[in-house]
Short mmCIF file of C-alpha atoms and ligand atoms in Angstrom, two decimals:
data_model
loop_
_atom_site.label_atom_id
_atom_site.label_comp_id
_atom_site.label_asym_id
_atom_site.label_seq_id
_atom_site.Cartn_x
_atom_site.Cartn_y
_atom_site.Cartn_z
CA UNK A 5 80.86 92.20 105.58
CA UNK A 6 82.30 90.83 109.01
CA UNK A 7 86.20 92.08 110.00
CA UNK A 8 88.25 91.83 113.25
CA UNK A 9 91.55 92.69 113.71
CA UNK A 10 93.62 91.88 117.09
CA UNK A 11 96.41 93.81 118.65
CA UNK A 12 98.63 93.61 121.28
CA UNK A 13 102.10 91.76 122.27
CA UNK A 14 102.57 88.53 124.11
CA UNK A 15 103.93 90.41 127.45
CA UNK A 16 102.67 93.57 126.43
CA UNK A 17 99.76 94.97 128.94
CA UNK A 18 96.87 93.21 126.86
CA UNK A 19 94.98 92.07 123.62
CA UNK A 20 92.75 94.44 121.93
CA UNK A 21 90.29 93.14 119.37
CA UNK A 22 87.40 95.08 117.25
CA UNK A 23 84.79 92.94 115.59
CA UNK A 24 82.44 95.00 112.98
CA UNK A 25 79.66 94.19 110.83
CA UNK A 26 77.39 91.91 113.07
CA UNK A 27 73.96 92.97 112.54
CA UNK A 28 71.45 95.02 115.78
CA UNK A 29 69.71 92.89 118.31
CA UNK A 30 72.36 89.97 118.45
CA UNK A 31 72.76 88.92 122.01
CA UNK A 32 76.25 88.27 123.19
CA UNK A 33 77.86 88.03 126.91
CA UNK A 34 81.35 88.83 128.22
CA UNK A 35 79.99 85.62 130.16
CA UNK A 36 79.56 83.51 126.54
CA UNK A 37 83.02 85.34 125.17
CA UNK A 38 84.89 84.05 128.77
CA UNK A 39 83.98 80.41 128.46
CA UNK A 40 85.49 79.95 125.22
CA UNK A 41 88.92 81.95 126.01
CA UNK A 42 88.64 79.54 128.94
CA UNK A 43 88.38 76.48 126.51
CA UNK A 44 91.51 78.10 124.77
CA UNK A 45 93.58 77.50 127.76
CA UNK A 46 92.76 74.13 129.07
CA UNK A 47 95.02 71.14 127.72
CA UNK A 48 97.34 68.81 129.62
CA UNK A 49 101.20 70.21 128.53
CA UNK A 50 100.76 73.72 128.47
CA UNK A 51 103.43 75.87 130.53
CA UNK A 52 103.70 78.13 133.55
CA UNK A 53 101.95 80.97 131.68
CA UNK A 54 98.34 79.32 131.74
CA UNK A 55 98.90 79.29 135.37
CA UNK A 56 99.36 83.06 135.49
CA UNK A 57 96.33 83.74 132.98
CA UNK A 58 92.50 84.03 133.43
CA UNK A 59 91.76 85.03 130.15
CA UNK A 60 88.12 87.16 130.07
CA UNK A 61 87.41 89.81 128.02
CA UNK A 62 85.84 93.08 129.04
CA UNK A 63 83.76 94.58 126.67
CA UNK A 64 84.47 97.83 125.34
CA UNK A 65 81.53 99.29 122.75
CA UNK A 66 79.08 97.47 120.63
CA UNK A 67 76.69 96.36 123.01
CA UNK A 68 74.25 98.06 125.16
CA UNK A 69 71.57 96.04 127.48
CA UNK A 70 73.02 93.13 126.37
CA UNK A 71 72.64 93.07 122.67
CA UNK A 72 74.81 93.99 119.38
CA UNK A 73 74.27 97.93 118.46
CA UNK A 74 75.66 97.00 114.96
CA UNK A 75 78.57 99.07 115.95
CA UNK A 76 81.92 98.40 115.93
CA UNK A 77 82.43 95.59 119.00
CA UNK A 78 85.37 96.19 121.08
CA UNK A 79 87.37 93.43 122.96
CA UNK A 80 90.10 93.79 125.76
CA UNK A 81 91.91 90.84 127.33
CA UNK A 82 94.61 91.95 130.07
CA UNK A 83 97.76 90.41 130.33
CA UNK A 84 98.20 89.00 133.93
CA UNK A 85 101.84 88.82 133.13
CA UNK A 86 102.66 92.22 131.81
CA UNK A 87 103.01 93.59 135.69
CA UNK A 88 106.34 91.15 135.28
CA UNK A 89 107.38 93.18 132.21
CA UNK A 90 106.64 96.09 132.69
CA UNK A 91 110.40 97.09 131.33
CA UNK A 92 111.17 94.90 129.01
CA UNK A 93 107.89 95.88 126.98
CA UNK A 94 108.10 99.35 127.78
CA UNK A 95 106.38 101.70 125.90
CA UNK A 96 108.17 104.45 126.19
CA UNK A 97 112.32 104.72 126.39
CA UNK A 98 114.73 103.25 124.51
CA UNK A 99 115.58 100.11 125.78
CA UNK A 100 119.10 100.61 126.31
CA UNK A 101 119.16 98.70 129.78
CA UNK A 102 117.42 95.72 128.29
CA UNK A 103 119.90 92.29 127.42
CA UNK A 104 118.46 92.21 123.39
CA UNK A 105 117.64 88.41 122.56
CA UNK A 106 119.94 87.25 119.87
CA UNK A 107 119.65 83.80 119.28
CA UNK A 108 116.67 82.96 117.35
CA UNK A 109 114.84 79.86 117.75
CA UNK A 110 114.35 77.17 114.65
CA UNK A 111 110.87 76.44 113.74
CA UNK A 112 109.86 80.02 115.23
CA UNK A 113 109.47 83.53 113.82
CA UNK A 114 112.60 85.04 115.38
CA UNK A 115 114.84 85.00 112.53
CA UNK A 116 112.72 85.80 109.67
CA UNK A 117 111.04 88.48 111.84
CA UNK A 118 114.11 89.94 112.56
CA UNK A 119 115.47 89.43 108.57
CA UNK A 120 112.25 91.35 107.46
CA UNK A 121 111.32 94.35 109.90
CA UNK A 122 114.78 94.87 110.65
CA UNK A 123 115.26 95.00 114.73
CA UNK A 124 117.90 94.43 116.75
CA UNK A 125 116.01 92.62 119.15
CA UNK A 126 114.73 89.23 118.61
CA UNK A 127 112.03 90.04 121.65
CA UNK A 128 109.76 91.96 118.58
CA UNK A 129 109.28 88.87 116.53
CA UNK A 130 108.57 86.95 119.65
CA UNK A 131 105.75 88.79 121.19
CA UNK A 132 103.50 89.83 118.04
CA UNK A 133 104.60 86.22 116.12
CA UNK A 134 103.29 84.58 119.66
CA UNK A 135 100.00 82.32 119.93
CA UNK A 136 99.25 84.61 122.69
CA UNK A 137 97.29 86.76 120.10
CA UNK A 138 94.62 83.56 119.63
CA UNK A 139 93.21 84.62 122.79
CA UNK A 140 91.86 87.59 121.01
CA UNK A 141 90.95 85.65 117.70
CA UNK A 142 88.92 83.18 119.87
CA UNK A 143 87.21 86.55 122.14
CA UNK A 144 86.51 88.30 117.97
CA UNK A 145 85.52 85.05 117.10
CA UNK A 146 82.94 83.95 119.88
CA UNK A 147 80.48 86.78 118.39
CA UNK A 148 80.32 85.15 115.38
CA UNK A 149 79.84 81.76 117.42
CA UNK A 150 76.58 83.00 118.88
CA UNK A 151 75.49 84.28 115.48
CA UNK A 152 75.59 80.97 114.20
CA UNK A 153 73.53 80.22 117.41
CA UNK A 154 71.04 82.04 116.37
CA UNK A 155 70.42 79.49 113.16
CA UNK A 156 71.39 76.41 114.47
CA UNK A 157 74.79 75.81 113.68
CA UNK A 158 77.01 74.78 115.96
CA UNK A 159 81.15 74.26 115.57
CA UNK A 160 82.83 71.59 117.64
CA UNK A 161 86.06 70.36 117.71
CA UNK A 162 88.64 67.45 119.38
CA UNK A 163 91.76 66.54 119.33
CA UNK A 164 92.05 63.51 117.16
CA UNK A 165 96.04 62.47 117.65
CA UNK A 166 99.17 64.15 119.47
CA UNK A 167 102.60 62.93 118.45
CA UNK A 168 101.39 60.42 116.30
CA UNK A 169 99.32 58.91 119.33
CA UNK A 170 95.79 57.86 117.47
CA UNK A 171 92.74 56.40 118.57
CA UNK A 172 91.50 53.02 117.87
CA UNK A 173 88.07 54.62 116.76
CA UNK A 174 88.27 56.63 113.68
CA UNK A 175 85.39 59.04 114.31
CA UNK A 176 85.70 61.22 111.50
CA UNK A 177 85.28 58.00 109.19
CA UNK A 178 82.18 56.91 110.82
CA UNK A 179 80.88 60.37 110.93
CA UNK A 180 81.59 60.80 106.93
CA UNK A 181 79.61 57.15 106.47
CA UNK A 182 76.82 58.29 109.13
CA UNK A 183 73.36 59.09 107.13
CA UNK A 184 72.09 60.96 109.63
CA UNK A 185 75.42 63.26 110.48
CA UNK A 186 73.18 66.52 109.28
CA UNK A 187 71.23 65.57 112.63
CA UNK A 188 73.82 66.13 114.45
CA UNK A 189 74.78 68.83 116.58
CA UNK A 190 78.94 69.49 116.66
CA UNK A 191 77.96 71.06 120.85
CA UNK A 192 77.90 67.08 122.02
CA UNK A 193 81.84 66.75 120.28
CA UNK A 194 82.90 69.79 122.86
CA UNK A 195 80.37 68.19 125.90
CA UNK A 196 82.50 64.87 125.30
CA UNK A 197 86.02 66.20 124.70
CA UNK A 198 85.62 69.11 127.29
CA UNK A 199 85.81 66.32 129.96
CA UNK A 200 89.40 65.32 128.58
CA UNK A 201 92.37 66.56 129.71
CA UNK A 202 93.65 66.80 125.96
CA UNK A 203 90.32 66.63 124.38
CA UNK A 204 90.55 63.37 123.08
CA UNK A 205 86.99 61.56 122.91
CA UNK A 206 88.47 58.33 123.97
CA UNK A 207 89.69 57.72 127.43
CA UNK A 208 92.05 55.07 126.33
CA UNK A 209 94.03 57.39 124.19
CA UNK A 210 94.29 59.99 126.63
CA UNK A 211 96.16 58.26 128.38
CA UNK A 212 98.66 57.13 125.84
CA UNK A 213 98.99 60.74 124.90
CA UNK A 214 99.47 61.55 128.33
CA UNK A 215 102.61 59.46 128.60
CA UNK A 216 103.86 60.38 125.39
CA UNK A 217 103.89 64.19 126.53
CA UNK A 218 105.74 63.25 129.87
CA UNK A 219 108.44 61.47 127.48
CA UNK A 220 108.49 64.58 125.63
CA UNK A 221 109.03 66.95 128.70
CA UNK A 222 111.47 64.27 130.34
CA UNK A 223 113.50 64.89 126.83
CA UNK A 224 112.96 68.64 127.14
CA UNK A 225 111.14 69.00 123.90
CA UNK A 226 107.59 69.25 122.41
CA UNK A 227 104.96 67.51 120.24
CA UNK A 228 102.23 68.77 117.72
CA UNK A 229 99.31 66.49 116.38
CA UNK A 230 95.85 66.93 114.57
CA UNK A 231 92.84 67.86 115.36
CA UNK A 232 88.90 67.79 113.94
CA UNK A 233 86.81 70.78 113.70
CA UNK A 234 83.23 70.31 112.88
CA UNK A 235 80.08 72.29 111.95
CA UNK A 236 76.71 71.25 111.69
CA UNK A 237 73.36 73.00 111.16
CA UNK A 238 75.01 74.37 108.12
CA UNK A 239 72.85 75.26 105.27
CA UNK A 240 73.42 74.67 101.24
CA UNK A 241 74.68 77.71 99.49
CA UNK A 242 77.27 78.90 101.33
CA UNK A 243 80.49 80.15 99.44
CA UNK A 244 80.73 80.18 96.07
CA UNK A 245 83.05 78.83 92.40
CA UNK A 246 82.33 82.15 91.00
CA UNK A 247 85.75 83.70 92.18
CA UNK A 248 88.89 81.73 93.51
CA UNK A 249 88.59 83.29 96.90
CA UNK A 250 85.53 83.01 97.40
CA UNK A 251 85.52 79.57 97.73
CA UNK A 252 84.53 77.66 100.81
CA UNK A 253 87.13 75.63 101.33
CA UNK A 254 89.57 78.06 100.50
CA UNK A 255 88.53 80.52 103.29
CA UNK A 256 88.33 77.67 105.44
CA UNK A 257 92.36 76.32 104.26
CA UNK A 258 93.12 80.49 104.59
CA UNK A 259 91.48 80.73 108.32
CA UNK A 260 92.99 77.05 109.65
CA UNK A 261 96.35 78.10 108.17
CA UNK A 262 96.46 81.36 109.60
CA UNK A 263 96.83 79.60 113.23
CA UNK A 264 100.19 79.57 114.89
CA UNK A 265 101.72 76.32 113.95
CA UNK A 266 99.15 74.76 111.89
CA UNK A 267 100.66 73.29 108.87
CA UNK A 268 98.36 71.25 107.29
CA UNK A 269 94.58 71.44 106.21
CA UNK A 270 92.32 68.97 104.96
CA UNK A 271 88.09 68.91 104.19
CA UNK A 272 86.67 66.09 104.34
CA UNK A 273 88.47 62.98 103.31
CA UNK A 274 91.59 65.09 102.09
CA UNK A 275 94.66 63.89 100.94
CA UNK A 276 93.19 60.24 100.91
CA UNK A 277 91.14 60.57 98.35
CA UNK A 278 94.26 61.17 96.27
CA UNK A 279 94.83 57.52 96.64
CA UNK A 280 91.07 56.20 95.48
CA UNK A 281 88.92 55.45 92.57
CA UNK A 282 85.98 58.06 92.03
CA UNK A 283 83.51 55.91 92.65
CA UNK A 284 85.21 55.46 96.49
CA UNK A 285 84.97 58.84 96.83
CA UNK A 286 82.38 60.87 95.59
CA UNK A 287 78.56 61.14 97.83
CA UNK A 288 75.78 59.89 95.73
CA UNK A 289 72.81 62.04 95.85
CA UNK A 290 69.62 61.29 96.93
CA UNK A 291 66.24 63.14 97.46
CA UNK A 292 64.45 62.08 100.87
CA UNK A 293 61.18 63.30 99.72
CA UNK A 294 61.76 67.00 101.53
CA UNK A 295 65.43 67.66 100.03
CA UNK A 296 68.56 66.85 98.41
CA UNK A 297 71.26 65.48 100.63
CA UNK A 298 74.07 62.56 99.95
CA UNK A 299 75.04 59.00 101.15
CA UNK A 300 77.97 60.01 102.66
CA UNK A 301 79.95 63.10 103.03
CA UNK A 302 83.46 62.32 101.67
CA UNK A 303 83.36 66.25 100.38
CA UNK A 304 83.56 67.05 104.18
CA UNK A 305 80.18 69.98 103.16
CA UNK A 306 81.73 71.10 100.68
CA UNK A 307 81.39 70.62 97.19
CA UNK A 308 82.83 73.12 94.28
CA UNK A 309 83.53 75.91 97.16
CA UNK A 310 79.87 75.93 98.09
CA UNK A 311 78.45 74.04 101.22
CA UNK A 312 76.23 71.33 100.57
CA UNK A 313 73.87 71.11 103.79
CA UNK A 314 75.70 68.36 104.88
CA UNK A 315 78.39 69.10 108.67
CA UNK A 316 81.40 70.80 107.33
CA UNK A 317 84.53 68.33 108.70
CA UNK A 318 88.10 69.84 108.76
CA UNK A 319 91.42 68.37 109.90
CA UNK A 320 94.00 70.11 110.59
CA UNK A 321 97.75 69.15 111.70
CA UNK A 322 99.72 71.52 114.30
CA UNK A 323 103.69 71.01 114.31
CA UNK A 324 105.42 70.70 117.68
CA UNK A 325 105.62 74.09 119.47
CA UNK A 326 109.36 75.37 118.57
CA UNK A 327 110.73 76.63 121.92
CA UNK A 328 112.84 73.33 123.08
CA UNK A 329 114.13 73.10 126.63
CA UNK A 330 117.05 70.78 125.09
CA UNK A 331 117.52 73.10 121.96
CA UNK A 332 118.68 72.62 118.19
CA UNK A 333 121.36 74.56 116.78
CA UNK A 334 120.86 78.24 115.95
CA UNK A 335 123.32 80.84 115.31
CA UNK A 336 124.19 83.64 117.53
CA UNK A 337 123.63 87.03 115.66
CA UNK A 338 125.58 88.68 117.52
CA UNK A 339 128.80 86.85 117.11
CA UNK A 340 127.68 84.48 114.14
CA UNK A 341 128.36 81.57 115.66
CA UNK A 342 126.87 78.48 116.27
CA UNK A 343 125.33 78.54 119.39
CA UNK A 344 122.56 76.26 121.58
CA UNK A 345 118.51 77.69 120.38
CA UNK A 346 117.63 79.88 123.41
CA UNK A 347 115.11 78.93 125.72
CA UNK A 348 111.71 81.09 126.65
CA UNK A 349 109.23 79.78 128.68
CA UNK A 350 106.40 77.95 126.57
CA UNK A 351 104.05 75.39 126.00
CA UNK A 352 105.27 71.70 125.58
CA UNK A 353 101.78 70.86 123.47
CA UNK A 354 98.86 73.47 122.52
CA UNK A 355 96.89 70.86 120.64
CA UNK A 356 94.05 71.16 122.60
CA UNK A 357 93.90 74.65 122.27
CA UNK A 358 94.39 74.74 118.70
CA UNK A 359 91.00 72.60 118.43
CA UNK A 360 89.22 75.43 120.51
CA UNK A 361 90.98 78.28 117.88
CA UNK A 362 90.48 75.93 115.06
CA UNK A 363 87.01 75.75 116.06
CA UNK A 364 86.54 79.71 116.18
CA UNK A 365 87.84 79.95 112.89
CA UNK A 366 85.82 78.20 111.39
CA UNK A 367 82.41 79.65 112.90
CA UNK A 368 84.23 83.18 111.67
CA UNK A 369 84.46 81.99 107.99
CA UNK A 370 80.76 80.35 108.08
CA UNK A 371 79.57 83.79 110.04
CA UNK A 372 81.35 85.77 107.35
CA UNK A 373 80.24 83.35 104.44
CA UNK A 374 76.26 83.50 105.65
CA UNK A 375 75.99 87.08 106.19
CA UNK A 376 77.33 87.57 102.66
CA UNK A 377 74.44 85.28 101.50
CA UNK A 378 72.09 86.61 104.03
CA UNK A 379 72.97 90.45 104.72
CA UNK A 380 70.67 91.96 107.11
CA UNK A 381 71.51 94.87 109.38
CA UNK A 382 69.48 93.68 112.33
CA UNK A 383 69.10 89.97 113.63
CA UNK A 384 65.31 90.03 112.57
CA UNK A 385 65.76 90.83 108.95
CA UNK A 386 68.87 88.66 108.32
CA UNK A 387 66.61 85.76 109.79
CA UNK A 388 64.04 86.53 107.70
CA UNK A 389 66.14 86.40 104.74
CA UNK A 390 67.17 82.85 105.41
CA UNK A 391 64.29 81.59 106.31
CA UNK A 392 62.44 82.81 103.09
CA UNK A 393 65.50 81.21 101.27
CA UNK A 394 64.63 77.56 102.90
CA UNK A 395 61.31 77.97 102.05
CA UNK A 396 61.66 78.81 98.34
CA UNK A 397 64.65 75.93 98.03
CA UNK A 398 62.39 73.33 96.77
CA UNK A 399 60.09 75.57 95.04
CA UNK A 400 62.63 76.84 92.45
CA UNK A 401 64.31 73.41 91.73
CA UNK A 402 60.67 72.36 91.19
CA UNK A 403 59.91 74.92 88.72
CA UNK A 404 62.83 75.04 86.98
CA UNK A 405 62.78 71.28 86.42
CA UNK A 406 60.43 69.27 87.57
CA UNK A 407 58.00 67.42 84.38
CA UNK A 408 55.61 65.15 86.02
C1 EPS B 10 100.32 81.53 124.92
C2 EPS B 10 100.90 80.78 123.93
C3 EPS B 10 102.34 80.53 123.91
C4 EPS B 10 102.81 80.69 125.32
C5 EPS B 10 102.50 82.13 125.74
C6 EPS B 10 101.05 82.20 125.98
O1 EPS B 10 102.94 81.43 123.05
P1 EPS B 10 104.12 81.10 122.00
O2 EPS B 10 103.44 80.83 120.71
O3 EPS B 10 104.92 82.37 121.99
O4 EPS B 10 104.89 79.94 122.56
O5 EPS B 10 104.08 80.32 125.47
O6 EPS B 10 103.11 82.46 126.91
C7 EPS B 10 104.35 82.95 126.92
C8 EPS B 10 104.95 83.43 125.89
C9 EPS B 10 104.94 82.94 128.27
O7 EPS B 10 105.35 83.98 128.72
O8 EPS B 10 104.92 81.90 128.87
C10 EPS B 10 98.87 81.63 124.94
O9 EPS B 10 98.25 80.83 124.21
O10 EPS B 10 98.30 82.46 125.65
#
């Protein structure tokens, strides 16, 4: 059983993450770890503090000559910015010198954080509630990435529309009509919308989106959108309907929605297939000679909770970040009355960097899912455990049905 936990504070001296349960003999790089947590903070519209960051992650324990141990892995990602804050996130003291924050923000955790753990110091719900902490997620997360390697499968992600700003070219349709999507590998998605400034794959559209963020800036406030996350190489069996969350698509709705301003999931076709007949919607099944696959994959890889073989397709929608430079109305705790939102330094659009969490999500939940099918406590016996399962696939449908 894979588990990671992340600590540390948005201004706070760093982000601490411990990954455990990866099997011996796994190769993994602070190199590999560094070029996704650079990924993460890419993206036209994000603010000042990407300038101050260079996310990389020093390894801690877990690896020794380059290779998983099988013990706990151990993560640390220094805040740049913590030399500026130094007070304000002290440790030790009390904090009496420090102006508290009152004014919580709408859309944000201030108010509810400070309802809940009782502070008196919005700052507390700020720095823990921030999508600062997805820097760690995506470091915890990049081990299970190269697991996945290791089989073939391969997440990828893109930004499909930011403040409502769409492409022409549906790609996710095509790709759910495409017969020979479980060819494809999700790496070429990232090789395509790498190049973009907001990881769009269509140059056209970036440059809509691109004016519709200046607009947004120019009116001092923010945009969200949606975004595609893709994994292919997966194999059938995955998950399972035995137990309610266990279920594929559950873990996958749980890990999507757990990101910082996601609000929406959807596998596959999603909510449209609310609006069609059965017959629109559900992938025929056919046997090409060596296995079962379908026509199309509507499901999104997932059918009753359990992959199907076919790429698993996710959409997911992230709202417009909350901190506005021309703010809402908020109350003042401190006098209880209405009162201007405060500003904080932030993002104007994360989008893009959602995909790139979005994306290690995902290859956490298949990582998890597989090595609960698989086990193994080295590399070597986990691989030989699913590749004796492909092998006796066939075989046992054959046996248990098959009448010439
Ligand atoms: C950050 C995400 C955003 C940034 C943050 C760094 O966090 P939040 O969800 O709180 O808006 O704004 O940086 C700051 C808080 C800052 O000091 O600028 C990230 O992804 O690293």
């Amino acid at each position: 059983m894979i588990k990671y936990v992340t600590a540390g504070e948005s201004h706070g001296k760093g982000l601490t993450t411990i990954v455990s349960g990866f099997p011996s003999n796994l190769p993994v790089s602070s190199v590999f770890i560094n070029e996704q947590l650079k990924r993460r903070q890419a993206g036209y519209g994000r603010g000042m503090r990407m300038k101050i960051e260079s996310d990389s992650a020093e390894i801690l324990s877990g690896i020794r000559f380059g290779k998983t141990i099988g013990s706990p892995i151990s993560l640390f990602i220094k805040n740049t910015d913590w030399q500026n804050w130094t007070e304000i996130m002290s440790i030790e003291g009390n904090g009496a010198n420090i102006a508290k924050i009152t004014v919580p923000r709408p859309g944000h955790a201030d108010l509810v954080g400070v309802q809940k753990y009782n502070f008196n110091d919005i700052r507390n719900s700020i720095d823990r509630s921030s999508a600062r902490e997805t820097a760690a997620r995506v470091a915890a997360c990049s081990i299970a990435r190269k697991f996945l390697f290791e089989f073939g499968i391969r997440v990828g992600s893109y930004v499909e529309s930011i403040g409502g700003v769409y492409s022409k070219n549906n790609f996710v349709k095509k790709f759910i009509n495409d017969k020979n999507s479980r060819n494809y590998d999700a790496q070429k998605l990232n090789n395509i919308a790498d190049k973009s400034s907001v990881r769009v794959l269509d140059e056209a559209q970036e440059q809509k989106i691109i004016n519709k963020i200046k607009t947004a800036k120019k009116r001092g406030d923010t945009l969200g959108g949606t975004f595609v996350v893709i994994a292919t190489g997966v194999p059938v069996g995955l998950g399972t309907y035995m137990n309610n969350d266990d279920r594929m698509d559950a873990e996958i709705a749980h890990a999507m929605l757990s990101i910082q301003a996601v609000k929406g999931v959807e596998v596959g076709l999603g909510f449209e297939q609310a609006e069609m007949f059965g017959s629109e919607v559900h992938d025929e099944i056919i046997f090409d000679g060596k296995e079962f696959t379908r026509k199309t994959n509507r499901a999104g890889g997932v059918e009753g909770g359990i992959t199907t073989g076919l790429p698993i397709i996710v959409r997911g929608a992230m709202k417009p970040i909350s901190t506005l430079m021309s703010p809402l109305d908020s109350v003042d705790l401190s006098s209880l009355k209405k009162v201007e939102a405060r500003r904080e330094r932030s993002d104007f659009v994360a989008v893009p960097a959602c995909a790139v969490i979005g994306e290690s999500m995902l290859a956490w939940v298949i990582a998890k899912k597989f090595l609960e099918k698989f086990g193994g406590d080295s590399l070597e016996e986990t691989k030989d455990n699913y590749n004796n399962y492909h092998k006796q696939l066939l075989k046992r449908i054959k046996k248990n049905f098959f009448r010439k």
